[in-house]
Amino acid sequence: MKLAATLAQRLHVALGMTMETHLFTGDVSRREFLQKLYEVNPDVVHIHGCWDRKIYDVEQWVTKRGFPVVLSLYGGMEDKVLRDRFWKKRLPRIIAYQFRTIRKATALHTFTENERDSMKQLGWKSRIAMIPIPEKEEDYQTACDAFHALYQKVIDTTSRNMLHNNERRWLWTLIQVAVTQQNATLYSDEADYDLKKLAAKASAELTSYNWRTLQIFAYDHGLTERLREGQKKANIIIPNLLQNVPPRFAHKELVKKRPDKKAERIMKEDEKAVKETTVAADIYRLKAILSRNRYDEGWQTPYCLLIEIYGILRWSDCDEGKICALLEKYSLTPFAGRIMEIIAELLDLPLGFMPLDPVDDKQTEHLKRRLDTAVW
């Protein structure tokens, strides 16, 4: 598409005045593209075009490696284009790759209201931004500002679902500091941080961009107070980068169903064993949220439930036999083993404090991904 190539080139030059940009053109191989992708390590990948199989291939290469994608459609999904030789030309491509191309993109960009309305009517993607084609030279600055805002919106939206390894390590280190009791005896796998050295280390390893991402993630997952507690205990100065929650694309809320009484039944199993019933009830709530995509409005966020389970198991005297019996009674044992693996990974819970052995399998990996995306 000549228009796509021309506009991509113009935007590359104009946006390059205020941010780092890189332009890929031509029929590059997968190896060459990935080599350049990892070399650049972009915050956002902007793909220009529609109905081309190569676009789908490039998007696959990018999204499988965790980079967010903005896809500009260039009028390719307007009604008149869709209806043009629909049965012989459009439908086969939709089935083969076009539907998945649109669904996989983090956000869509359209140039016209007609195309935006057409995409909304199709319902393939809800994250759509409309930025017109600049008609005059002086319009390019306005367009660049709009694209800059769109990129930041995509980055911030992605932040609630994904942290880089270094950011994730620091988030859970500070939360572990927050929930660790004073004068507690730490085991070797827990004592990998020295409070006196943490402040200097955090300053060296985390940029303002990292802190902003951390704060967005913590806000969305109900971890803000824990993050602040850990920061104060470790005497780390965190820049306050979120005066207001940034505008982002809406996430898919978990499906609300009628209140589930099972958690209440678990809590009433033994009114004298509050800690044990709380652990079992929290594990049940986690299973309902992560495995069955449902929750009651009064429930805590999944990560807050994980922290509560960790706190009881690590810092309280509880009867592990009673916990195991409750988990067995309510068919929670396999799921609980996977939760133990996740808590051990995030918060370094020693094996001696687990009521049952941790389980590391494909379902555990699926639960880890669901934890990041289960926000409301």
mmCIF file of C-alpha atoms in Angstrom:
data_model
loop_
_atom_site.group_PDB
_atom_site.id
_atom_site.type_symbol
_atom_site.label_atom_id
_atom_site.label_comp_id
_atom_site.label_asym_id
_atom_site.label_seq_id
_atom_site.Cartn_x
_atom_site.Cartn_y
_atom_site.Cartn_z
ATOM 1 C CA MET A 1 0.000 0.000 0.000
ATOM 2 C CA LYS A 2 1.538 3.273 -1.148
ATOM 3 C CA LEU A 3 -0.407 5.333 1.408
ATOM 4 C CA ALA A 4 0.762 3.128 4.290
ATOM 5 C CA ALA A 5 4.401 3.327 3.213
ATOM 6 C CA THR A 6 4.273 7.106 2.740
ATOM 7 C CA LEU A 7 2.497 7.848 6.007
ATOM 8 C CA ALA A 8 4.679 5.436 8.016
ATOM 9 C CA GLN A 9 7.755 7.218 6.666
ATOM 10 C CA ARG A 10 6.343 10.665 7.486
ATOM 11 C CA LEU A 11 5.328 9.624 10.999
ATOM 12 C CA HIS A 12 8.724 8.031 11.578
ATOM 13 C CA VAL A 13 10.431 11.327 10.785
ATOM 14 C CA ALA A 14 7.961 13.522 12.687
ATOM 15 C CA LEU A 15 7.737 11.311 15.805
ATOM 16 C CA GLY A 16 11.491 10.876 15.762
ATOM 17 C CA MET A 17 11.813 14.528 16.761
ATOM 18 C CA THR A 18 10.513 13.769 20.271
ATOM 19 C CA MET A 19 11.013 10.013 20.790
ATOM 20 C CA GLU A 20 13.143 7.122 19.601
ATOM 21 C CA THR A 21 11.624 5.491 16.511
ATOM 22 C CA HIS A 22 12.737 2.731 14.144
ATOM 23 C CA LEU A 23 11.215 1.933 10.751
ATOM 24 C CA PHE A 24 11.112 -1.573 9.223
ATOM 25 C CA THR A 25 10.188 -1.890 5.542
ATOM 26 C CA GLY A 26 10.501 -4.509 2.854
ATOM 27 C CA ASP A 27 10.157 -8.268 2.893
ATOM 28 C CA VAL A 28 12.466 -9.103 5.800
ATOM 29 C CA SER A 29 12.891 -12.642 7.045
ATOM 30 C CA ARG A 30 11.757 -13.805 10.466
ATOM 31 C CA ARG A 31 15.335 -14.156 11.688
ATOM 32 C CA GLU A 32 16.308 -10.657 10.527
ATOM 33 C CA PHE A 33 13.184 -9.114 12.006
ATOM 34 C CA LEU A 34 13.551 -10.781 15.410
ATOM 35 C CA GLN A 35 17.220 -9.861 15.562
ATOM 36 C CA LYS A 36 16.312 -6.215 15.022
ATOM 37 C CA LEU A 37 13.317 -6.438 17.372
ATOM 38 C CA TYR A 38 15.446 -7.621 20.291
ATOM 39 C CA GLU A 39 18.139 -5.101 19.424
ATOM 40 C CA VAL A 40 15.645 -2.217 19.587
ATOM 41 C CA ASN A 41 13.449 -3.697 22.367
ATOM 42 C CA PRO A 42 10.537 -1.323 21.566
ATOM 43 C CA ASP A 43 7.814 -0.204 23.965
ATOM 44 C CA VAL A 44 5.234 -0.417 21.149
ATOM 45 C CA VAL A 45 5.279 -1.925 17.653
ATOM 46 C CA HIS A 46 3.109 -0.025 15.142
ATOM 47 C CA ILE A 47 2.105 -2.118 12.107
ATOM 48 C CA HIS A 48 0.681 -0.375 9.038
ATOM 49 C CA GLY A 49 -1.669 -2.157 6.646
ATOM 50 C CA CYS A 50 -4.540 -4.610 6.236
ATOM 51 C CA TRP A 51 -5.402 -7.853 4.405
ATOM 52 C CA ASP A 52 -1.758 -8.847 3.917
ATOM 53 C CA ARG A 53 -0.643 -12.248 5.211
ATOM 54 C CA LYS A 54 2.808 -10.812 5.978
ATOM 55 C CA ILE A 55 1.189 -8.400 8.457
ATOM 56 C CA TYR A 56 -0.279 -11.343 10.339
ATOM 57 C CA ASP A 57 3.088 -13.120 10.379
ATOM 58 C CA VAL A 58 4.928 -10.068 11.740
ATOM 59 C CA GLU A 59 2.238 -9.507 14.355
ATOM 60 C CA GLN A 60 2.599 -13.116 15.483
ATOM 61 C CA TRP A 61 6.362 -12.728 15.832
ATOM 62 C CA VAL A 62 5.844 -9.588 17.927
ATOM 63 C CA THR A 63 2.952 -10.602 20.201
ATOM 64 C CA LYS A 64 4.419 -14.018 21.021
ATOM 65 C CA ARG A 65 7.353 -12.163 22.540
ATOM 66 C CA GLY A 66 5.205 -9.899 24.665
ATOM 67 C CA PHE A 67 5.429 -6.610 22.750
ATOM 68 C CA PRO A 68 2.196 -4.561 22.435
ATOM 69 C CA VAL A 69 0.965 -3.846 18.898
ATOM 70 C CA VAL A 70 -0.917 -0.918 17.363
ATOM 71 C CA LEU A 71 -2.444 -1.917 14.007
ATOM 72 C CA SER A 72 -3.404 0.818 11.499
ATOM 73 C CA LEU A 73 -6.092 -0.453 9.099
ATOM 74 C CA TYR A 74 -5.959 2.251 6.371
ATOM 75 C CA GLY A 75 -9.636 1.889 5.502
ATOM 76 C CA GLY A 76 -9.293 -1.832 4.882
ATOM 77 C CA MET A 77 -12.177 -2.728 7.203
ATOM 78 C CA GLU A 78 -14.761 -0.218 5.960
ATOM 79 C CA ASP A 79 -18.092 -1.697 4.869
ATOM 80 C CA LYS A 80 -17.552 -1.036 1.164
ATOM 81 C CA VAL A 81 -14.158 -2.782 1.256
ATOM 82 C CA LEU A 82 -15.510 -5.773 3.199
ATOM 83 C CA ARG A 83 -18.348 -6.231 0.705
ATOM 84 C CA ASP A 84 -16.048 -6.072 -2.317
ATOM 85 C CA ARG A 85 -15.873 -9.697 -3.579
ATOM 86 C CA PHE A 86 -16.686 -10.832 -0.053
ATOM 87 C CA TRP A 87 -17.243 -14.553 -0.735
ATOM 88 C CA LYS A 88 -14.293 -15.079 -3.096
ATOM 89 C CA LYS A 89 -11.724 -12.684 -1.650
ATOM 90 C CA ARG A 90 -12.527 -11.367 1.844
ATOM 91 C CA LEU A 91 -14.071 -14.361 3.593
ATOM 92 C CA PRO A 92 -11.205 -16.799 2.829
ATOM 93 C CA ARG A 93 -8.709 -14.254 4.188
ATOM 94 C CA ILE A 94 -10.847 -13.586 7.256
ATOM 95 C CA ILE A 95 -10.918 -17.294 8.018
ATOM 96 C CA ALA A 96 -7.221 -17.795 7.246
ATOM 97 C CA TYR A 97 -5.701 -14.877 9.159
ATOM 98 C CA GLN A 98 -7.471 -11.476 9.074
ATOM 99 C CA PHE A 99 -9.770 -12.085 12.051
ATOM 100 C CA ARG A 100 -6.838 -13.262 14.174
ATOM 101 C CA THR A 101 -4.721 -10.304 13.020
ATOM 102 C CA ILE A 102 -7.280 -7.864 14.413
ATOM 103 C CA ARG A 103 -7.949 -9.862 17.574
ATOM 104 C CA LYS A 104 -4.248 -10.211 18.403
ATOM 105 C CA ALA A 105 -3.496 -6.481 18.159
ATOM 106 C CA THR A 106 -3.363 -4.588 21.443
ATOM 107 C CA ALA A 107 -5.256 -1.682 19.856
ATOM 108 C CA LEU A 108 -6.575 -0.720 16.421
ATOM 109 C CA HIS A 109 -6.099 2.613 14.708
ATOM 110 C CA THR A 110 -8.558 3.860 12.095
ATOM 111 C CA PHE A 111 -8.366 7.027 10.004
ATOM 112 C CA THR A 112 -12.139 7.510 9.578
ATOM 113 C CA GLU A 113 -15.235 7.381 11.736
ATOM 114 C CA ASN A 114 -16.867 5.057 9.195
ATOM 115 C CA GLU A 115 -14.182 2.417 9.685
ATOM 116 C CA ARG A 116 -14.275 2.834 13.469
ATOM 117 C CA ASP A 117 -18.053 2.344 13.447
ATOM 118 C CA SER A 118 -17.691 -0.644 11.132
ATOM 119 C CA MET A 119 -15.193 -2.273 13.519
ATOM 120 C CA LYS A 120 -17.425 -1.598 16.518
ATOM 121 C CA GLN A 121 -20.349 -3.188 14.697
ATOM 122 C CA LEU A 122 -18.277 -6.272 13.856
ATOM 123 C CA GLY A 123 -17.272 -6.564 17.516
ATOM 124 C CA TRP A 124 -13.896 -8.110 16.759
ATOM 125 C CA LYS A 125 -11.990 -5.587 18.865
ATOM 126 C CA SER A 126 -13.109 -2.981 21.393
ATOM 127 C CA ARG A 127 -9.830 -1.057 21.682
ATOM 128 C CA ILE A 128 -10.099 1.348 18.753
ATOM 129 C CA ALA A 129 -8.626 4.838 18.326
ATOM 130 C CA MET A 130 -9.504 7.185 15.448
ATOM 131 C CA ILE A 131 -6.784 9.588 14.255
ATOM 132 C CA PRO A 132 -7.391 11.257 10.844
ATOM 133 C CA ILE A 133 -4.807 11.339 8.055
ATOM 134 C CA PRO A 134 -2.965 14.695 8.216
ATOM 135 C CA GLU A 135 -4.026 16.743 5.188
ATOM 136 C CA LYS A 136 -1.568 19.620 5.602
ATOM 137 C CA GLU A 137 2.012 19.833 6.762
ATOM 138 C CA GLU A 138 1.010 21.709 9.899
ATOM 139 C CA ASP A 139 -1.442 18.919 10.781
ATOM 140 C CA TYR A 140 1.383 16.425 11.323
ATOM 141 C CA GLN A 141 2.256 17.806 14.744
ATOM 142 C CA THR A 142 -1.331 17.301 15.920
ATOM 143 C CA ALA A 143 -1.290 13.768 14.502
ATOM 144 C CA CYS A 144 2.052 13.040 16.188
ATOM 145 C CA ASP A 145 0.694 14.222 19.536
ATOM 146 C CA ALA A 146 -2.350 11.956 19.067
ATOM 147 C CA PHE A 147 -0.171 8.952 18.174
ATOM 148 C CA HIS A 148 2.124 9.664 21.112
ATOM 149 C CA ALA A 149 -0.913 9.660 23.427
ATOM 150 C CA LEU A 150 -2.156 6.428 21.798
ATOM 151 C CA TYR A 151 1.198 4.703 22.305
ATOM 152 C CA GLN A 152 1.302 5.752 25.972
ATOM 153 C CA LYS A 153 -2.260 4.515 26.443
ATOM 154 C CA VAL A 154 -1.300 1.133 24.972
ATOM 155 C CA ILE A 155 1.835 0.950 27.151
ATOM 156 C CA ASP A 156 -0.137 1.795 30.298
ATOM 157 C CA THR A 157 -2.895 -0.656 29.404
ATOM 158 C CA THR A 158 -0.315 -3.393 28.898
ATOM 159 C CA SER A 159 1.339 -2.492 32.219
ATOM 160 C CA ARG A 160 -1.585 -3.802 34.222
ATOM 161 C CA ASN A 161 -1.174 -7.243 32.678
ATOM 162 C CA MET A 162 2.573 -7.567 32.314
ATOM 163 C CA LEU A 163 5.757 -6.654 34.139
ATOM 164 C CA HIS A 164 9.282 -7.205 32.909
ATOM 165 C CA ASN A 165 11.320 -9.669 34.980
ATOM 166 C CA ASN A 166 13.256 -6.951 36.793
ATOM 167 C CA GLU A 167 10.081 -5.006 37.642
ATOM 168 C CA ARG A 168 8.325 -8.139 38.825
ATOM 169 C CA ARG A 169 11.257 -9.109 41.043
ATOM 170 C CA TRP A 170 11.293 -5.691 42.693
ATOM 171 C CA LEU A 171 7.527 -5.584 43.195
ATOM 172 C CA TRP A 172 7.502 -8.869 45.084
ATOM 173 C CA THR A 173 10.699 -8.066 46.963
ATOM 174 C CA LEU A 174 9.068 -4.922 48.364
ATOM 175 C CA ILE A 175 5.823 -6.760 49.128
ATOM 176 C CA GLN A 176 7.804 -9.452 50.922
ATOM 177 C CA VAL A 177 9.497 -6.704 52.949
ATOM 178 C CA ALA A 178 6.046 -5.271 53.725
ATOM 179 C CA VAL A 179 4.544 -8.516 55.045
ATOM 180 C CA THR A 180 7.636 -9.742 56.920
ATOM 181 C CA GLN A 181 7.198 -9.372 60.665
ATOM 182 C CA GLN A 182 9.704 -7.345 62.628
ATOM 183 C CA ASN A 183 12.510 -9.304 64.294
ATOM 184 C CA ALA A 184 11.473 -12.368 62.287
ATOM 185 C CA THR A 185 13.869 -15.228 61.686
ATOM 186 C CA LEU A 186 14.445 -15.498 57.947
ATOM 187 C CA TYR A 187 15.530 -18.586 56.066
ATOM 188 C CA SER A 188 18.223 -18.582 53.411
ATOM 189 C CA ASP A 189 15.796 -18.410 50.482
ATOM 190 C CA GLU A 190 13.937 -15.506 52.113
ATOM 191 C CA ALA A 191 16.929 -13.485 53.271
ATOM 192 C CA ASP A 192 18.222 -12.538 49.828
ATOM 193 C CA TYR A 193 17.653 -8.863 50.536
ATOM 194 C CA ASP A 194 19.417 -6.521 52.929
ATOM 195 C CA LEU A 195 17.275 -3.516 53.873
ATOM 196 C CA LYS A 196 20.334 -1.287 54.121
ATOM 197 C CA LYS A 197 21.388 -2.132 50.574
ATOM 198 C CA LEU A 198 17.943 -2.188 48.938
ATOM 199 C CA ALA A 199 17.600 1.584 48.513
ATOM 200 C CA ALA A 200 20.870 1.942 46.600
ATOM 201 C CA LYS A 201 20.143 -1.172 44.559
ATOM 202 C CA ALA A 202 16.631 -0.007 43.631
ATOM 203 C CA SER A 203 17.959 3.387 42.590
ATOM 204 C CA ALA A 204 20.537 1.723 40.344
ATOM 205 C CA GLU A 205 18.222 -0.847 38.740
ATOM 206 C CA LEU A 206 14.866 0.948 38.346
ATOM 207 C CA THR A 207 14.191 3.963 36.147
ATOM 208 C CA SER A 208 11.242 6.342 36.437
ATOM 209 C CA TYR A 209 9.610 4.358 33.632
ATOM 210 C CA ASN A 210 9.977 1.137 35.677
ATOM 211 C CA TRP A 211 8.484 2.775 38.770
ATOM 212 C CA ARG A 212 5.554 4.082 36.745
ATOM 213 C CA THR A 213 4.850 0.609 35.384
ATOM 214 C CA LEU A 214 5.117 -0.854 38.886
ATOM 215 C CA GLN A 215 2.682 1.701 40.279
ATOM 216 C CA ILE A 216 0.121 1.057 37.536
ATOM 217 C CA PHE A 217 0.344 -2.701 38.070
ATOM 218 C CA ALA A 218 0.075 -2.305 41.859
ATOM 219 C CA TYR A 219 -2.921 0.025 41.515
ATOM 220 C CA ASP A 220 -4.834 -2.357 39.269
ATOM 221 C CA HIS A 221 -4.131 -5.408 41.419
ATOM 222 C CA GLY A 222 -4.868 -3.806 44.803
ATOM 223 C CA LEU A 223 -1.215 -3.845 45.868
ATOM 224 C CA THR A 224 -0.575 -0.113 46.256
ATOM 225 C CA GLU A 225 -0.602 -0.077 50.062
ATOM 226 C CA ARG A 226 1.665 -3.126 50.273
ATOM 227 C CA LEU A 227 4.095 -1.517 47.829
ATOM 228 C CA ARG A 228 4.174 1.639 49.959
ATOM 229 C CA GLU A 229 4.706 -0.354 53.154
ATOM 230 C CA GLY A 230 7.678 -2.162 51.639
ATOM 231 C CA GLN A 231 9.086 1.080 50.277
ATOM 232 C CA LYS A 232 8.913 2.732 53.719
ATOM 233 C CA LYS A 233 10.453 -0.240 55.528
ATOM 234 C CA ALA A 234 13.321 -0.384 53.044
ATOM 235 C CA ASN A 235 13.678 3.422 53.081
ATOM 236 C CA ILE A 236 13.350 3.591 49.297
ATOM 237 C CA ILE A 237 12.227 6.855 47.720
ATOM 238 C CA ILE A 238 9.703 6.052 45.003
ATOM 239 C CA PRO A 239 8.852 8.929 42.632
ATOM 240 C CA ASN A 240 5.124 9.663 42.757
ATOM 241 C CA LEU A 241 4.409 9.270 39.073
ATOM 242 C CA LEU A 242 0.669 8.602 39.274
ATOM 243 C CA GLN A 243 -1.034 11.773 40.469
ATOM 244 C CA ASN A 244 -4.024 10.499 38.507
ATOM 245 C CA VAL A 245 -4.653 7.081 37.026
ATOM 246 C CA PRO A 246 -3.668 7.384 33.336
ATOM 247 C CA PRO A 247 -6.334 6.951 30.645
ATOM 248 C CA ARG A 248 -6.291 3.394 29.359
ATOM 249 C CA PHE A 249 -8.382 1.046 27.288
ATOM 250 C CA ALA A 250 -11.014 -0.746 29.342
ATOM 251 C CA HIS A 251 -10.166 -4.273 30.448
ATOM 252 C CA LYS A 252 -12.572 -7.192 30.342
ATOM 253 C CA GLU A 253 -14.216 -7.426 33.734
ATOM 254 C CA LEU A 254 -14.713 -10.810 35.309
ATOM 255 C CA VAL A 255 -18.236 -12.110 35.027
ATOM 256 C CA LYS A 256 -20.356 -11.397 38.089
ATOM 257 C CA LYS A 257 -22.713 -14.184 39.079
ATOM 258 C CA ARG A 258 -24.963 -14.708 42.062
ATOM 259 C CA PRO A 259 -23.123 -14.835 45.400
ATOM 260 C CA ASP A 260 -21.437 -18.177 46.066
ATOM 261 C CA LYS A 261 -22.098 -19.471 49.581
ATOM 262 C CA LYS A 262 -19.358 -22.101 49.516
ATOM 263 C CA ALA A 263 -16.705 -19.738 50.879
ATOM 264 C CA GLU A 264 -18.989 -18.963 53.820
ATOM 265 C CA ARG A 265 -19.560 -22.688 54.415
ATOM 266 C CA ILE A 266 -15.823 -23.305 54.485
ATOM 267 C CA MET A 267 -15.372 -20.521 57.046
ATOM 268 C CA LYS A 268 -18.064 -22.106 59.277
ATOM 269 C CA GLU A 269 -16.517 -25.583 59.185
ATOM 270 C CA ASP A 270 -14.632 -24.944 62.426
ATOM 271 C CA GLU A 271 -15.226 -21.597 64.116
ATOM 272 C CA LYS A 272 -12.241 -22.189 66.426
ATOM 273 C CA ALA A 273 -9.849 -22.791 63.523
ATOM 274 C CA VAL A 274 -10.151 -19.357 61.909
ATOM 275 C CA LYS A 275 -6.711 -19.356 60.311
ATOM 276 C CA GLU A 276 -7.137 -22.790 58.772
ATOM 277 C CA THR A 277 -10.623 -22.055 57.385
ATOM 278 C CA THR A 278 -9.425 -18.683 56.059
ATOM 279 C CA VAL A 279 -6.629 -20.354 54.078
ATOM 280 C CA ALA A 280 -9.040 -22.911 52.609
ATOM 281 C CA ALA A 281 -11.677 -20.251 51.829
ATOM 282 C CA ASP A 282 -9.104 -17.987 50.172
ATOM 283 C CA ILE A 283 -7.878 -20.872 48.028
ATOM 284 C CA TYR A 284 -11.482 -21.559 47.025
ATOM 285 C CA ARG A 285 -11.963 -17.883 46.103
ATOM 286 C CA LEU A 286 -8.794 -17.975 44.019
ATOM 287 C CA LYS A 287 -10.047 -21.023 42.159
ATOM 288 C CA ALA A 288 -13.382 -19.340 41.477
ATOM 289 C CA ILE A 289 -11.651 -16.239 40.114
ATOM 290 C CA LEU A 290 -8.834 -17.837 38.130
ATOM 291 C CA SER A 291 -10.362 -21.098 36.956
ATOM 292 C CA ARG A 292 -14.049 -20.228 36.624
ATOM 293 C CA ASN A 293 -13.849 -16.514 35.880
ATOM 294 C CA ARG A 294 -16.264 -15.456 38.631
ATOM 295 C CA TYR A 295 -16.190 -13.559 41.893
ATOM 296 C CA ASP A 296 -18.334 -12.006 44.607
ATOM 297 C CA GLU A 297 -18.046 -8.237 44.936
ATOM 298 C CA GLY A 298 -16.719 -8.448 48.491
ATOM 299 C CA TRP A 299 -13.754 -10.622 47.561
ATOM 300 C CA GLN A 300 -10.201 -9.302 47.504
ATOM 301 C CA THR A 301 -8.133 -9.214 44.320
ATOM 302 C CA PRO A 302 -6.290 -12.482 43.514
ATOM 303 C CA TYR A 303 -2.849 -11.174 44.461
ATOM 304 C CA CYS A 304 -4.210 -9.852 47.780
ATOM 305 C CA LEU A 305 -5.621 -13.315 48.478
ATOM 306 C CA LEU A 306 -2.199 -14.826 47.719
ATOM 307 C CA ILE A 307 -0.551 -12.456 50.181
ATOM 308 C CA GLU A 308 -3.115 -13.266 52.876
ATOM 309 C CA ILE A 309 -2.524 -17.012 52.414
ATOM 310 C CA TYR A 310 1.238 -16.450 52.577
ATOM 311 C CA GLY A 311 0.938 -14.341 55.746
ATOM 312 C CA ILE A 312 -1.075 -16.984 57.589
ATOM 313 C CA LEU A 313 1.106 -19.904 56.525
ATOM 314 C CA ARG A 314 4.416 -18.136 57.142
ATOM 315 C CA TRP A 315 3.762 -16.064 60.241
ATOM 316 C CA SER A 316 0.982 -17.884 62.140
ATOM 317 C CA ASP A 317 0.756 -21.145 64.015
ATOM 318 C CA CYS A 318 -1.822 -23.153 62.124
ATOM 319 C CA ASP A 319 -2.775 -26.807 61.868
ATOM 320 C CA GLU A 320 -1.651 -27.997 58.440
ATOM 321 C CA GLY A 321 -3.610 -31.227 58.887
ATOM 322 C CA LYS A 322 -6.874 -29.287 59.215
ATOM 323 C CA ILE A 323 -6.035 -27.218 56.142
ATOM 324 C CA CYS A 324 -5.353 -30.358 54.095
ATOM 325 C CA ALA A 325 -8.595 -31.964 55.327
ATOM 326 C CA LEU A 326 -10.614 -28.902 54.273
ATOM 327 C CA LEU A 327 -8.896 -28.764 50.892
ATOM 328 C CA GLU A 328 -9.621 -32.455 50.335
ATOM 329 C CA LYS A 329 -13.263 -32.116 51.408
ATOM 330 C CA TYR A 330 -13.919 -29.310 48.934
ATOM 331 C CA SER A 331 -11.856 -30.828 46.074
ATOM 332 C CA LEU A 332 -9.251 -28.067 46.229
ATOM 333 C CA THR A 333 -6.084 -30.139 46.740
ATOM 334 C CA PRO A 334 -4.677 -30.128 43.153
ATOM 335 C CA PHE A 335 -5.418 -26.424 42.742
ATOM 336 C CA ALA A 336 -3.904 -25.633 46.161
ATOM 337 C CA GLY A 337 -0.665 -27.386 45.169
ATOM 338 C CA ARG A 338 -0.353 -25.053 42.183
ATOM 339 C CA ILE A 339 -1.047 -22.039 44.397
ATOM 340 C CA MET A 340 1.753 -23.184 46.735
ATOM 341 C CA GLU A 341 4.133 -23.232 43.754
ATOM 342 C CA ILE A 342 3.127 -19.668 42.803
ATOM 343 C CA ILE A 343 3.501 -18.359 46.380
ATOM 344 C CA ALA A 344 6.911 -20.038 46.663
ATOM 345 C CA GLU A 345 8.020 -18.368 43.435
ATOM 346 C CA LEU A 346 6.699 -14.888 44.265
ATOM 347 C CA LEU A 347 7.243 -14.707 48.027
ATOM 348 C CA ASP A 348 9.837 -17.423 48.727
ATOM 349 C CA LEU A 349 7.573 -19.421 51.036
ATOM 350 C CA PRO A 350 9.783 -22.251 52.419
ATOM 351 C CA LEU A 351 8.600 -25.829 51.860
ATOM 352 C CA GLY A 352 8.324 -26.401 55.608
ATOM 353 C CA PHE A 353 5.484 -23.896 55.835
ATOM 354 C CA MET A 354 3.371 -25.421 53.053
ATOM 355 C CA PRO A 355 0.488 -27.716 54.028
ATOM 356 C CA LEU A 356 1.067 -29.730 50.831
ATOM 357 C CA ASP A 357 3.724 -30.081 48.158
ATOM 358 C CA PRO A 358 3.870 -27.480 45.379
ATOM 359 C CA VAL A 359 2.863 -28.537 41.865
ATOM 360 C CA ASP A 360 4.598 -27.088 38.802
ATOM 361 C CA ASP A 361 2.847 -28.056 35.553
ATOM 362 C CA LYS A 362 1.151 -26.483 32.529
ATOM 363 C CA GLN A 363 -1.915 -25.558 34.566
ATOM 364 C CA THR A 364 0.322 -23.722 37.033
ATOM 365 C CA GLU A 365 1.731 -21.666 34.167
ATOM 366 C CA HIS A 366 -1.820 -20.916 33.013
ATOM 367 C CA LEU A 367 -2.758 -19.739 36.526
ATOM 368 C CA LYS A 368 0.259 -17.409 36.596
ATOM 369 C CA ARG A 369 -0.961 -15.735 33.406
ATOM 370 C CA ARG A 370 -4.491 -15.494 34.747
ATOM 371 C CA LEU A 371 -3.239 -13.792 37.916
ATOM 372 C CA ASP A 372 -1.812 -10.955 35.823
ATOM 373 C CA THR A 373 -4.980 -10.506 33.772
ATOM 374 C CA ALA A 374 -7.590 -10.985 36.531
ATOM 375 C CA VAL A 375 -8.123 -7.306 37.435
ATOM 376 C CA TRP A 376 -11.216 -5.193 37.872
#
